[in-house]
mmCIF file with all atom_site columns, N, CA and C in Angstrom:
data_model
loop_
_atom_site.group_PDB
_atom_site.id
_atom_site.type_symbol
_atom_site.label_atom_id
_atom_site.label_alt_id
_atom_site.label_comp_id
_atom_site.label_asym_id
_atom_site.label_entity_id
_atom_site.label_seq_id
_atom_site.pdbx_PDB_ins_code
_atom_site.Cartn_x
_atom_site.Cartn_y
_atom_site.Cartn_z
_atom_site.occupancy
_atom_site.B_iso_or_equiv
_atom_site.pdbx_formal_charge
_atom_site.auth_seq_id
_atom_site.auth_comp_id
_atom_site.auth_asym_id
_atom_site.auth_atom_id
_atom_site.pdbx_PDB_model_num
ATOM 1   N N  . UNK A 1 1  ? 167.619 -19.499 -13.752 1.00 72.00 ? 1  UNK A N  1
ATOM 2   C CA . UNK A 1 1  ? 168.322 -18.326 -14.212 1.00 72.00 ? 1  UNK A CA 1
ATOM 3   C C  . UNK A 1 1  ? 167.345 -17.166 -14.361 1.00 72.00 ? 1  UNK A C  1
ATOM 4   N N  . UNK A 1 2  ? 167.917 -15.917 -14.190 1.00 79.00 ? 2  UNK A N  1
ATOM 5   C CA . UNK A 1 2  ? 166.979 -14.665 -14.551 1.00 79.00 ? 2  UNK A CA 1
ATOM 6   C C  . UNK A 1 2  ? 166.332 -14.847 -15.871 1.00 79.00 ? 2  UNK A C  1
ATOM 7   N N  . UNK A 1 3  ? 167.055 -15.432 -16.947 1.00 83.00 ? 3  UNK A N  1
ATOM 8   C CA . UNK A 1 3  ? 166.180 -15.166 -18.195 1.00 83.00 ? 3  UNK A CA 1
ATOM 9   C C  . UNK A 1 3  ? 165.203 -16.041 -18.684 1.00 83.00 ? 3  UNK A C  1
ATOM 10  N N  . UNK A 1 4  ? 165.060 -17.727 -17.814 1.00 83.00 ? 4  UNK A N  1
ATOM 11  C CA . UNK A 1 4  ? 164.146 -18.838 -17.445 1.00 83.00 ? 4  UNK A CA 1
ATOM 12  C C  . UNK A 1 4  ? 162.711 -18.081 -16.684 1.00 83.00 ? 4  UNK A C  1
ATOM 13  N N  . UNK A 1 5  ? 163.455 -17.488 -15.418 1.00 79.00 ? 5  UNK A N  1
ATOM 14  C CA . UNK A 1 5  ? 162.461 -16.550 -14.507 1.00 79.00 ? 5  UNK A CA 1
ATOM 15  C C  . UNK A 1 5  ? 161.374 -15.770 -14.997 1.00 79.00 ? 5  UNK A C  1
ATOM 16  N N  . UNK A 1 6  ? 162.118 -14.446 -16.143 1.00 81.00 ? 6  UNK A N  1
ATOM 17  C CA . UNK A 1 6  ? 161.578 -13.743 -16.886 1.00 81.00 ? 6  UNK A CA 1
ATOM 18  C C  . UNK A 1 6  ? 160.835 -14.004 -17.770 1.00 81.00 ? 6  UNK A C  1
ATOM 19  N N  . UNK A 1 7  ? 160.954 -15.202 -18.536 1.00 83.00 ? 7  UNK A N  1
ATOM 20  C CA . UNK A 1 7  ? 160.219 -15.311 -19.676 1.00 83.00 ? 7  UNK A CA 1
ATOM 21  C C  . UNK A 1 7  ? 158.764 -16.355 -18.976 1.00 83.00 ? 7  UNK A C  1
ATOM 22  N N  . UNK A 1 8  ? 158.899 -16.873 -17.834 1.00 83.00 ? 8  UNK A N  1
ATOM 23  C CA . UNK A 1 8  ? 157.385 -17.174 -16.983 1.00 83.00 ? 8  UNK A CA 1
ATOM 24  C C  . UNK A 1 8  ? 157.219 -15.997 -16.723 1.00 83.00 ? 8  UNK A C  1
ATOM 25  N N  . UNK A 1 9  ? 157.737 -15.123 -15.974 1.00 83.00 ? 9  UNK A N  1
ATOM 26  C CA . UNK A 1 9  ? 156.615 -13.683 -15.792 1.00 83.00 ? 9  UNK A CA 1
ATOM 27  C C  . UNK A 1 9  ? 156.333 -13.083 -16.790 1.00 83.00 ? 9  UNK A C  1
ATOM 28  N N  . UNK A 1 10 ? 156.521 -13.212 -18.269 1.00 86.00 ? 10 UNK A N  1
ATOM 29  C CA . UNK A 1 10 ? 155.337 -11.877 -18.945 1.00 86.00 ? 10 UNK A CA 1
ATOM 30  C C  . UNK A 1 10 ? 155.047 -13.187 -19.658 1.00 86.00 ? 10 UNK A C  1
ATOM 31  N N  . UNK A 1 11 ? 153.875 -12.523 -20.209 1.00 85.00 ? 11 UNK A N  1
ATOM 32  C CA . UNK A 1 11 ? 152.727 -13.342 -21.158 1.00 85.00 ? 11 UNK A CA 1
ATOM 33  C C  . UNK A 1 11 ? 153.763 -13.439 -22.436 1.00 85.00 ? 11 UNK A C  1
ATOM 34  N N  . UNK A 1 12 ? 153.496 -14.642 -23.127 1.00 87.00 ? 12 UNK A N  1
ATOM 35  C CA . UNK A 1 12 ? 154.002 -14.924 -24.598 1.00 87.00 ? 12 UNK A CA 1
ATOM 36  C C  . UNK A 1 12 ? 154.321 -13.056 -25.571 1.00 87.00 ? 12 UNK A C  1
ATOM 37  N N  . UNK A 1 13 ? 153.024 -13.046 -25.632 1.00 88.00 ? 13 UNK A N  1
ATOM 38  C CA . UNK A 1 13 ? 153.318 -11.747 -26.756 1.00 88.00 ? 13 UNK A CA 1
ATOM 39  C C  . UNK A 1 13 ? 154.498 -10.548 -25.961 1.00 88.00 ? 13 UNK A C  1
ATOM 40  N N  . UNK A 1 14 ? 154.550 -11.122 -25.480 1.00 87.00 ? 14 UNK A N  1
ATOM 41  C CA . UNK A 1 14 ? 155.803 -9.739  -24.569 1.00 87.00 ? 14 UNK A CA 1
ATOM 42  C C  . UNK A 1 14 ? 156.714 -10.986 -24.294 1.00 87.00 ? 14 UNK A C  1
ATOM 43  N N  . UNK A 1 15 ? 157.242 -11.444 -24.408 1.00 88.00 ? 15 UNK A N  1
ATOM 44  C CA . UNK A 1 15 ? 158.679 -12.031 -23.766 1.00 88.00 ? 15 UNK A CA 1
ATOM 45  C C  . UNK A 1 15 ? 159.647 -11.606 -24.408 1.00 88.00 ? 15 UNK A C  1
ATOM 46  N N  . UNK A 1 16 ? 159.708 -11.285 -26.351 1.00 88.00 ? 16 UNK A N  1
ATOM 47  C CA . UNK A 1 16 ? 160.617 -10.971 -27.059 1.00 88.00 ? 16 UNK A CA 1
ATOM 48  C C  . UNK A 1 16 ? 161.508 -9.344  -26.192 1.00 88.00 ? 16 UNK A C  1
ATOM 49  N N  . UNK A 1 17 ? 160.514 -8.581  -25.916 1.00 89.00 ? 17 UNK A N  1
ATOM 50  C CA . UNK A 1 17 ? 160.844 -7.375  -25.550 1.00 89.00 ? 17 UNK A CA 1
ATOM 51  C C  . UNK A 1 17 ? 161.460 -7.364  -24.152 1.00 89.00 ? 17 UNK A C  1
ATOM 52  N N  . UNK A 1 18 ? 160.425 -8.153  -23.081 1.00 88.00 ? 18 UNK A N  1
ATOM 53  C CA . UNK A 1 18 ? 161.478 -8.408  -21.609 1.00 88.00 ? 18 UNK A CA 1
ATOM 54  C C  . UNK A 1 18 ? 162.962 -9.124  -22.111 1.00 88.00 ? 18 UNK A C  1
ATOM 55  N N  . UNK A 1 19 ? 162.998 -10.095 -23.048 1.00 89.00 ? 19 UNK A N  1
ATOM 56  C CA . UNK A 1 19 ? 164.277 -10.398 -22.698 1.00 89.00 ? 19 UNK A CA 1
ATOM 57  C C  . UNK A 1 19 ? 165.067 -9.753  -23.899 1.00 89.00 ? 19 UNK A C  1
ATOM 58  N N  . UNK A 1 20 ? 164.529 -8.509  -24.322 1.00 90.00 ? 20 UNK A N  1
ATOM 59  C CA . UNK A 1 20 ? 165.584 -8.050  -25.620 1.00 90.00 ? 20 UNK A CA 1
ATOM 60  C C  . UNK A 1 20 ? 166.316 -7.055  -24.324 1.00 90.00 ? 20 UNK A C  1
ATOM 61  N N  . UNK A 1 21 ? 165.140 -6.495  -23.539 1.00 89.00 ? 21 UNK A N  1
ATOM 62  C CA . UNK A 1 21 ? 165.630 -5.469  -22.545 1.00 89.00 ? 21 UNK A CA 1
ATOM 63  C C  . UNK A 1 21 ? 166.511 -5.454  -21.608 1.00 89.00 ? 21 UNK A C  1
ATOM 64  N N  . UNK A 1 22 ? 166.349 -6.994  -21.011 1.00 88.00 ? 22 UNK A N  1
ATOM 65  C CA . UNK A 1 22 ? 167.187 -7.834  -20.324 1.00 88.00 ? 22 UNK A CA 1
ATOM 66  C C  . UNK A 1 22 ? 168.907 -7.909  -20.832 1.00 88.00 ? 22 UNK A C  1
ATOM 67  N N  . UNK A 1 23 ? 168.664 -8.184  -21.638 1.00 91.00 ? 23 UNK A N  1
ATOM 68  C CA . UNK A 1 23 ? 169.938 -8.311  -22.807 1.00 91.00 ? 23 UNK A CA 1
ATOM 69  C C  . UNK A 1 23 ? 170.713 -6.751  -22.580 1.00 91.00 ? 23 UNK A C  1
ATOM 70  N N  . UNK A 1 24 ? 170.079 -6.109  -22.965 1.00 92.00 ? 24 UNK A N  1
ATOM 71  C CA . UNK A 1 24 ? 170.336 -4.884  -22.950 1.00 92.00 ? 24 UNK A CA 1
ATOM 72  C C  . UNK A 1 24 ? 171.075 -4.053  -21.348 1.00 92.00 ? 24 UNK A C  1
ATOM 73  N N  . UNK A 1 25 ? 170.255 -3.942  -20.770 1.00 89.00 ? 25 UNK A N  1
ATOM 74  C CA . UNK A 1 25 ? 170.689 -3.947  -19.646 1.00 89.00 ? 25 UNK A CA 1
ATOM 75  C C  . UNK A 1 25 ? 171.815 -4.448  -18.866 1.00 89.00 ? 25 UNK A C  1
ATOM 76  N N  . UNK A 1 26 ? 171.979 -5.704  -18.942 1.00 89.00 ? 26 UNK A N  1
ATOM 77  C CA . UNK A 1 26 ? 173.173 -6.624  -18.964 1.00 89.00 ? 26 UNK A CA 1
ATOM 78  C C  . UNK A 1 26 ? 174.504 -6.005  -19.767 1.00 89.00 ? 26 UNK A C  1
ATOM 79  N N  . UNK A 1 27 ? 174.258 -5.916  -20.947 1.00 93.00 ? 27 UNK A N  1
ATOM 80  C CA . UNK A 1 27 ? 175.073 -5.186  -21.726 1.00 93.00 ? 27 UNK A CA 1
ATOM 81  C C  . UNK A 1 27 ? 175.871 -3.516  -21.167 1.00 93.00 ? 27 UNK A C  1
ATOM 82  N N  . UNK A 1 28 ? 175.316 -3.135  -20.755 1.00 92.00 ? 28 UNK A N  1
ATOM 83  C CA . UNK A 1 28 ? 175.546 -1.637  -19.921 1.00 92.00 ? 28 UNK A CA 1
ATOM 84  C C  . UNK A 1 28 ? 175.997 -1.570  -18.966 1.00 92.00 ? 28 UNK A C  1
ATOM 85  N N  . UNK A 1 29 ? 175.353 -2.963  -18.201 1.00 89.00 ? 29 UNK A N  1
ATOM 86  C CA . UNK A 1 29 ? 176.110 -3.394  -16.869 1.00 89.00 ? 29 UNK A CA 1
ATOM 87  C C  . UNK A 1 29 ? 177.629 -3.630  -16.761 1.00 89.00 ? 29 UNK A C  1
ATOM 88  N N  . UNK A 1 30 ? 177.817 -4.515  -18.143 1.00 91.00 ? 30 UNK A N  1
ATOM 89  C CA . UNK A 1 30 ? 179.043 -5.191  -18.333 1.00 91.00 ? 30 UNK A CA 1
ATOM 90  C C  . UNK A 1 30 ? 179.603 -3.817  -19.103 1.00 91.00 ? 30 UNK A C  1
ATOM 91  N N  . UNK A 1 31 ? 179.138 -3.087  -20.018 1.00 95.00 ? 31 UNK A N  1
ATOM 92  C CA . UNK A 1 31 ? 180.286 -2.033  -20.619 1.00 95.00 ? 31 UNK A CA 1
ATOM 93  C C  . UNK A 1 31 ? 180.606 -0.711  -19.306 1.00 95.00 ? 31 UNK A C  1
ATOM 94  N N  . UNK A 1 32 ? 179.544 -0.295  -18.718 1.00 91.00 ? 32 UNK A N  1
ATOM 95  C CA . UNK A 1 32 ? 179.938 0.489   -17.827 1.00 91.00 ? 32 UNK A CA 1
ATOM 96  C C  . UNK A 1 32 ? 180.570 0.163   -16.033 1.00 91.00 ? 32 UNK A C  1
ATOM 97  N N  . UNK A 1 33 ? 179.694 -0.446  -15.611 1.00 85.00 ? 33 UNK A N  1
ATOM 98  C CA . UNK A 1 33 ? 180.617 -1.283  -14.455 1.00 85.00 ? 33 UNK A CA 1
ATOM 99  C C  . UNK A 1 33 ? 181.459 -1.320  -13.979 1.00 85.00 ? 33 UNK A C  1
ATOM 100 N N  . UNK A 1 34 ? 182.997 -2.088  -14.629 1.00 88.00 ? 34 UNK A N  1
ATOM 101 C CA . UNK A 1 34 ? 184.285 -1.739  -14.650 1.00 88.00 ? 34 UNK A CA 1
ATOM 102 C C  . UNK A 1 34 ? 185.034 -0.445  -14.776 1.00 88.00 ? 34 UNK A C  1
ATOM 103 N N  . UNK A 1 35 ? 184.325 0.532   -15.555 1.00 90.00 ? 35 UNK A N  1
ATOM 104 C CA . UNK A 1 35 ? 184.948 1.961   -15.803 1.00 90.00 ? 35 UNK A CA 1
ATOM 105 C C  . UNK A 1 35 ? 184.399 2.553   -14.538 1.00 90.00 ? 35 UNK A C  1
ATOM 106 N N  . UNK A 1 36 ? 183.058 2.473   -14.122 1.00 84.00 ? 36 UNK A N  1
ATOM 107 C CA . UNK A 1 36 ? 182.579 2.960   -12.779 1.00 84.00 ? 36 UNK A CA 1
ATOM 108 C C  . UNK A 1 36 ? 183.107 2.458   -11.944 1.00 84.00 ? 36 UNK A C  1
ATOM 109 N N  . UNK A 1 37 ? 183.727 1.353   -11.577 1.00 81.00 ? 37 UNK A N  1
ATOM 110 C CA . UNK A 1 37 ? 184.036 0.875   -10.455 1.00 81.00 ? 37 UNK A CA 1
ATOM 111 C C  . UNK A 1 37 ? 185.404 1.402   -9.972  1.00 81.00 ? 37 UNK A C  1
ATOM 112 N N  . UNK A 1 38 ? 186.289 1.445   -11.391 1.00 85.00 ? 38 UNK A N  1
ATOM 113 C CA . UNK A 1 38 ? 187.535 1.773   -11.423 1.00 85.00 ? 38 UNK A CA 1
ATOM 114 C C  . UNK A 1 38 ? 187.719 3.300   -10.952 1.00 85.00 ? 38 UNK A C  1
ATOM 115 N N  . UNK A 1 39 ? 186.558 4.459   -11.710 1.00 85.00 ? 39 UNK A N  1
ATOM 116 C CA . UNK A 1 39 ? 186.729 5.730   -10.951 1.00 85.00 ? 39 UNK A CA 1
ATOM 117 C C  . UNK A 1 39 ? 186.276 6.045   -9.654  1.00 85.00 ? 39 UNK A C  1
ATOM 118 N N  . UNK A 1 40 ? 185.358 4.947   -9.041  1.00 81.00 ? 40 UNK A N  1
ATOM 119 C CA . UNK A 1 40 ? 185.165 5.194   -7.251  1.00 81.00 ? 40 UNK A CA 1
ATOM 120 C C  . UNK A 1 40 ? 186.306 4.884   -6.940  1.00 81.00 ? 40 UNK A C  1
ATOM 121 N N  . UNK A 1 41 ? 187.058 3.778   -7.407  1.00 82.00 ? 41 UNK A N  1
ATOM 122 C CA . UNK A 1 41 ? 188.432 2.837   -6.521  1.00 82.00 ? 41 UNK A CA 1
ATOM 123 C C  . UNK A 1 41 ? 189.324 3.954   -6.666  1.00 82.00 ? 41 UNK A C  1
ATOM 124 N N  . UNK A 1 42 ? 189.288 4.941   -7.807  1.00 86.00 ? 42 UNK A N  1
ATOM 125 C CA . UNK A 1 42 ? 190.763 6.103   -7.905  1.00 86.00 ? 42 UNK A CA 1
ATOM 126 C C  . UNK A 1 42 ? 190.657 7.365   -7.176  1.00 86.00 ? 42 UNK A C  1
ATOM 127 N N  . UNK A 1 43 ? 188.987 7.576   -7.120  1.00 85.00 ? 43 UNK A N  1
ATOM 128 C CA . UNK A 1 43 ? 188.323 8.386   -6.495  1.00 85.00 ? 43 UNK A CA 1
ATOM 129 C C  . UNK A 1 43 ? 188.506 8.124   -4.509  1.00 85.00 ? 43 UNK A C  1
ATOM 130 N N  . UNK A 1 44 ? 187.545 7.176   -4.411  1.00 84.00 ? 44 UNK A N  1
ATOM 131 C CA . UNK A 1 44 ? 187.734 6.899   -2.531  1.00 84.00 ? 44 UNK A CA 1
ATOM 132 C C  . UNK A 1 44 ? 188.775 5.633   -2.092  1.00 84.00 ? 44 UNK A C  1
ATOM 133 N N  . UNK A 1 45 ? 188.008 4.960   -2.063  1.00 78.00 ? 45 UNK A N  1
ATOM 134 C CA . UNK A 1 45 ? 189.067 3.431   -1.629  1.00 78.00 ? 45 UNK A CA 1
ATOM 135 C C  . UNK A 1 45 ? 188.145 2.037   -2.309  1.00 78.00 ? 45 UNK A C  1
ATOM 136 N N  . UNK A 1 46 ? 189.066 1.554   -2.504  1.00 80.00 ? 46 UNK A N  1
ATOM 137 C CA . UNK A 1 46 ? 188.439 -0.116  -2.452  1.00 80.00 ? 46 UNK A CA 1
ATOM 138 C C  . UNK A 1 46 ? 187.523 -0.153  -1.796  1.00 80.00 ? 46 UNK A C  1
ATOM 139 N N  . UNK A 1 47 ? 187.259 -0.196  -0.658  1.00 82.00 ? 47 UNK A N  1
ATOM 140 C CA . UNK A 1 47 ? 186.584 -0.492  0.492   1.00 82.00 ? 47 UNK A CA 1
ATOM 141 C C  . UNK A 1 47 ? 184.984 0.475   -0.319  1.00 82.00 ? 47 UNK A C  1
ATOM 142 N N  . UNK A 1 48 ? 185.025 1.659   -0.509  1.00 84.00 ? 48 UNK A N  1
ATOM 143 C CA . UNK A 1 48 ? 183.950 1.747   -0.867  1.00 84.00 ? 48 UNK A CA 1
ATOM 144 C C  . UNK A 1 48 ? 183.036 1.150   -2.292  1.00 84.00 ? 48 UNK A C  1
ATOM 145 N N  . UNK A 1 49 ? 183.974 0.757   -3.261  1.00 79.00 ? 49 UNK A N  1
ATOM 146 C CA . UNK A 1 49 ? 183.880 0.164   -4.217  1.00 79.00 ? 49 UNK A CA 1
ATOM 147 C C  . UNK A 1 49 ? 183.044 -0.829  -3.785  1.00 79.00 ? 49 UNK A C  1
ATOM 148 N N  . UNK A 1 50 ? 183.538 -1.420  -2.824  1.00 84.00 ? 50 UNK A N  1
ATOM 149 C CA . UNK A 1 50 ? 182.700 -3.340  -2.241  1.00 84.00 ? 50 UNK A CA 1
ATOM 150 C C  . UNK A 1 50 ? 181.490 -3.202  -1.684  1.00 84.00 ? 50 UNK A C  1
ATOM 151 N N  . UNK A 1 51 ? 181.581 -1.546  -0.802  1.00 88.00 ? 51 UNK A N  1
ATOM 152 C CA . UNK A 1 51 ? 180.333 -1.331  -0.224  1.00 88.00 ? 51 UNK A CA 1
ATOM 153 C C  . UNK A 1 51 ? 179.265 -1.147  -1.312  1.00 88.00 ? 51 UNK A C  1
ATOM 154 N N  . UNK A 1 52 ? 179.489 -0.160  -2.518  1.00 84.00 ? 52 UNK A N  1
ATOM 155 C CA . UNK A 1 52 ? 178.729 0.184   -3.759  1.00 84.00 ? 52 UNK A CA 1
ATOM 156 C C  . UNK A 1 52 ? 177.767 -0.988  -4.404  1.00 84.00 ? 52 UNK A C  1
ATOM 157 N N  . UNK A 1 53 ? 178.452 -1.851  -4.607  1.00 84.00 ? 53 UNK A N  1
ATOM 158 C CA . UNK A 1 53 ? 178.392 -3.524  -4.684  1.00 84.00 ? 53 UNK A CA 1
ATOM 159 C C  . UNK A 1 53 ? 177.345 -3.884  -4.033  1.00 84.00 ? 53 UNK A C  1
ATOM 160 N N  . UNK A 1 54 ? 177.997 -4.099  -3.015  1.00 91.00 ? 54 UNK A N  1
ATOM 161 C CA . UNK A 1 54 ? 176.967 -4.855  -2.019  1.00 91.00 ? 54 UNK A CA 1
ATOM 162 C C  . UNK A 1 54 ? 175.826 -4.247  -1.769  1.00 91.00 ? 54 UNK A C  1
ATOM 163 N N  . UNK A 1 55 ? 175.500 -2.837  -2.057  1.00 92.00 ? 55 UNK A N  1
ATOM 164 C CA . UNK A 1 55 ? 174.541 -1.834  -2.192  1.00 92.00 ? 55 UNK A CA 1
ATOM 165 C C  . UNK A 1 55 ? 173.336 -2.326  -3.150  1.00 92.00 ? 55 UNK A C  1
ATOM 166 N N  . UNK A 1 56 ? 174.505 -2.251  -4.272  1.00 87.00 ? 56 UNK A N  1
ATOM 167 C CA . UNK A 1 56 ? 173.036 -2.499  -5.587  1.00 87.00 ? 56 UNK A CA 1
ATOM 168 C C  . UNK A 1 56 ? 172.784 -4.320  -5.417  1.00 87.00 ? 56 UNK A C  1
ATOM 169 N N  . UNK A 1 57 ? 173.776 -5.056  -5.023  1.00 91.00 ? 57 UNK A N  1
ATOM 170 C CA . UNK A 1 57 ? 173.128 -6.564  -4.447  1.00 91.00 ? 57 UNK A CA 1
ATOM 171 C C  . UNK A 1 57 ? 171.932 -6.392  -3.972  1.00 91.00 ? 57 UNK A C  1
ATOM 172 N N  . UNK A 1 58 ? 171.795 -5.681  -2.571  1.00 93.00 ? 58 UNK A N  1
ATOM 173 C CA . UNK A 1 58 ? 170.514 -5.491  -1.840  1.00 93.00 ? 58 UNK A CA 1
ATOM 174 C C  . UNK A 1 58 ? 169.843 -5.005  -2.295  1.00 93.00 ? 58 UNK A C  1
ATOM 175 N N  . UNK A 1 59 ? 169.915 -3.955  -3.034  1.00 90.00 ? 59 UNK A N  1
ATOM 176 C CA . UNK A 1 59 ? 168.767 -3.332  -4.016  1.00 90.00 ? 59 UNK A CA 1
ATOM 177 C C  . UNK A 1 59 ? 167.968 -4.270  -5.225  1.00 90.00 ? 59 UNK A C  1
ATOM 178 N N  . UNK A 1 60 ? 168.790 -4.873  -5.898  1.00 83.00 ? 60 UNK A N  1
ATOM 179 C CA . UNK A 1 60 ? 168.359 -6.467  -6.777  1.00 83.00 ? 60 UNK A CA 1
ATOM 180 C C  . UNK A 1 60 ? 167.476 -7.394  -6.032  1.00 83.00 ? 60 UNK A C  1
ATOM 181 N N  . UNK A 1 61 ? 167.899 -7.567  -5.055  1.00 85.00 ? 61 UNK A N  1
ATOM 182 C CA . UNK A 1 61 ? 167.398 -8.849  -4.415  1.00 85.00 ? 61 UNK A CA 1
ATOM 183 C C  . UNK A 1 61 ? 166.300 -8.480  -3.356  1.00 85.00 ? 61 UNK A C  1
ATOM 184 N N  . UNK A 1 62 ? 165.753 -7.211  -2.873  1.00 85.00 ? 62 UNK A N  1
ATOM 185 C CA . UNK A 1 62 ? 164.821 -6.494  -2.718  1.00 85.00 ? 62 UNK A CA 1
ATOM 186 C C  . UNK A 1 62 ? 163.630 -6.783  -4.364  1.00 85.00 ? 62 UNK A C  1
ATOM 187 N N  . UNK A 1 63 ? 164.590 -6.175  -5.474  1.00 77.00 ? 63 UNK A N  1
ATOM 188 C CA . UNK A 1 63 ? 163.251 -6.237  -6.335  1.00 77.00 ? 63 UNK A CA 1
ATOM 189 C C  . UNK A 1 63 ? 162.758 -7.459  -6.811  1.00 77.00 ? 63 UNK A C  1
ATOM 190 N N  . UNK A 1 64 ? 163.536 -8.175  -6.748  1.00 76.00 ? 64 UNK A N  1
ATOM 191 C CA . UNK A 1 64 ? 163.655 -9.754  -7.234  1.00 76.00 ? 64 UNK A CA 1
ATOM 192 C C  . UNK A 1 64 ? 162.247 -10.118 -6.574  1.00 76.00 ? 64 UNK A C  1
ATOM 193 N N  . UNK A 1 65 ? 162.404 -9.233  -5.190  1.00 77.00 ? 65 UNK A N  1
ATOM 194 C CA . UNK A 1 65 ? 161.310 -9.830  -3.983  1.00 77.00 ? 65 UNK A CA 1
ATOM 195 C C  . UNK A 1 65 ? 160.026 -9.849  -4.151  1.00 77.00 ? 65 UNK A C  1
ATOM 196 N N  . UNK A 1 66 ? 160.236 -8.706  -4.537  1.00 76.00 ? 66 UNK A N  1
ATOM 197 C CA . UNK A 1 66 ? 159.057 -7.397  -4.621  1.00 76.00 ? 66 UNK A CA 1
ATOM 198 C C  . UNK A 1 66 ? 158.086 -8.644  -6.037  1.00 76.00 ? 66 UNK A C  1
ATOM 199 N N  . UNK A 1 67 ? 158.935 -8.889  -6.690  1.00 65.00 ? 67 UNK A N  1
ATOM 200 C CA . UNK A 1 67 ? 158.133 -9.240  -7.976  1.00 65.00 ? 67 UNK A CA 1
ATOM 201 C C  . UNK A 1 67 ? 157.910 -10.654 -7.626  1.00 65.00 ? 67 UNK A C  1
ATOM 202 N N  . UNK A 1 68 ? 158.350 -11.444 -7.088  1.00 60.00 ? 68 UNK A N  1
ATOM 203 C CA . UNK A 1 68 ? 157.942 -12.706 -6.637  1.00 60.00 ? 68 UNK A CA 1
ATOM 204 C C  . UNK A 1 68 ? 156.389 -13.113 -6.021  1.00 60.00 ? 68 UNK A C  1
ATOM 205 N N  . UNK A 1 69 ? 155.338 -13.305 -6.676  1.00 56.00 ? 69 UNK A N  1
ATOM 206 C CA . UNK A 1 69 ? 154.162 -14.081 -6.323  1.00 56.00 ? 69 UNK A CA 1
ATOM 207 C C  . UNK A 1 69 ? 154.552 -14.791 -5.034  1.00 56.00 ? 69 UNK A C  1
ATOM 208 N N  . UNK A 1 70 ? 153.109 -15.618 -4.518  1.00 57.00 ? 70 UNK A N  1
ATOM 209 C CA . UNK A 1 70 ? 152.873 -16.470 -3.677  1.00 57.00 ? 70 UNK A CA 1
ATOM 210 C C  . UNK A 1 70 ? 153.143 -17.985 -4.344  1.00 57.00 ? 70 UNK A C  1
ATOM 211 N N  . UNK A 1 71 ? 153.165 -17.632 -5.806  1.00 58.00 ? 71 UNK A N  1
ATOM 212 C CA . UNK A 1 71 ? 153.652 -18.750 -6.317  1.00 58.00 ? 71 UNK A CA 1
ATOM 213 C C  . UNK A 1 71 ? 155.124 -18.816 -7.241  1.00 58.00 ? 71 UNK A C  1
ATOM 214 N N  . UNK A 1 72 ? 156.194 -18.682 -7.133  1.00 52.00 ? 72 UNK A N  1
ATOM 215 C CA . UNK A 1 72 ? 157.046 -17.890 -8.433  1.00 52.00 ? 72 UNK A CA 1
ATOM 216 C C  . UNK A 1 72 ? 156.876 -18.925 -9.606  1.00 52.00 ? 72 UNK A C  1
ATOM 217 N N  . UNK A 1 73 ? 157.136 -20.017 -9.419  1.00 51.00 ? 73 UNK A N  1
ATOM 218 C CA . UNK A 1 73 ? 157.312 -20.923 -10.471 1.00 51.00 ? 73 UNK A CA 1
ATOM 219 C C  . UNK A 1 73 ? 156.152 -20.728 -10.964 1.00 51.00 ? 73 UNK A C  1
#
């Protein structure tokens, strides 16, 4: 899981803060998200809604990349 992941990448004295931030983030995701998604869908079409999506997917999984060592575990 991301928050298993996260707490091997920072050192002990910082994990409280990556995963308070984590938390956080998540949180914003889930309160704003749906209201954003809903004014592109009233705004253009569905169709761009999925593209939006699939947008910030690739953008995640790009950084996911980016931060991944030669070793992740």
């Amino acid at each position: 899981s991301v928050t298993g992941y996260l707490s091997r990448m920072v050192g002990r004295d910082e994990q409280g803060r990556a995963l308070g931030t984590l938390q956080s983030v998540n949180s914003m995701a889930r309160i704003l998200g749906p209201p954003g998604a809903g004014l592109v869908m009233a705004g253009a079409s569905t169709a761009v809604a999925f593209f939006a999506a699939g947008a910030m997917a690739l953008v995640a999984l790009g950084i996911s990349l980016m931060g991944m060592g030669p070793d992740p575990l």
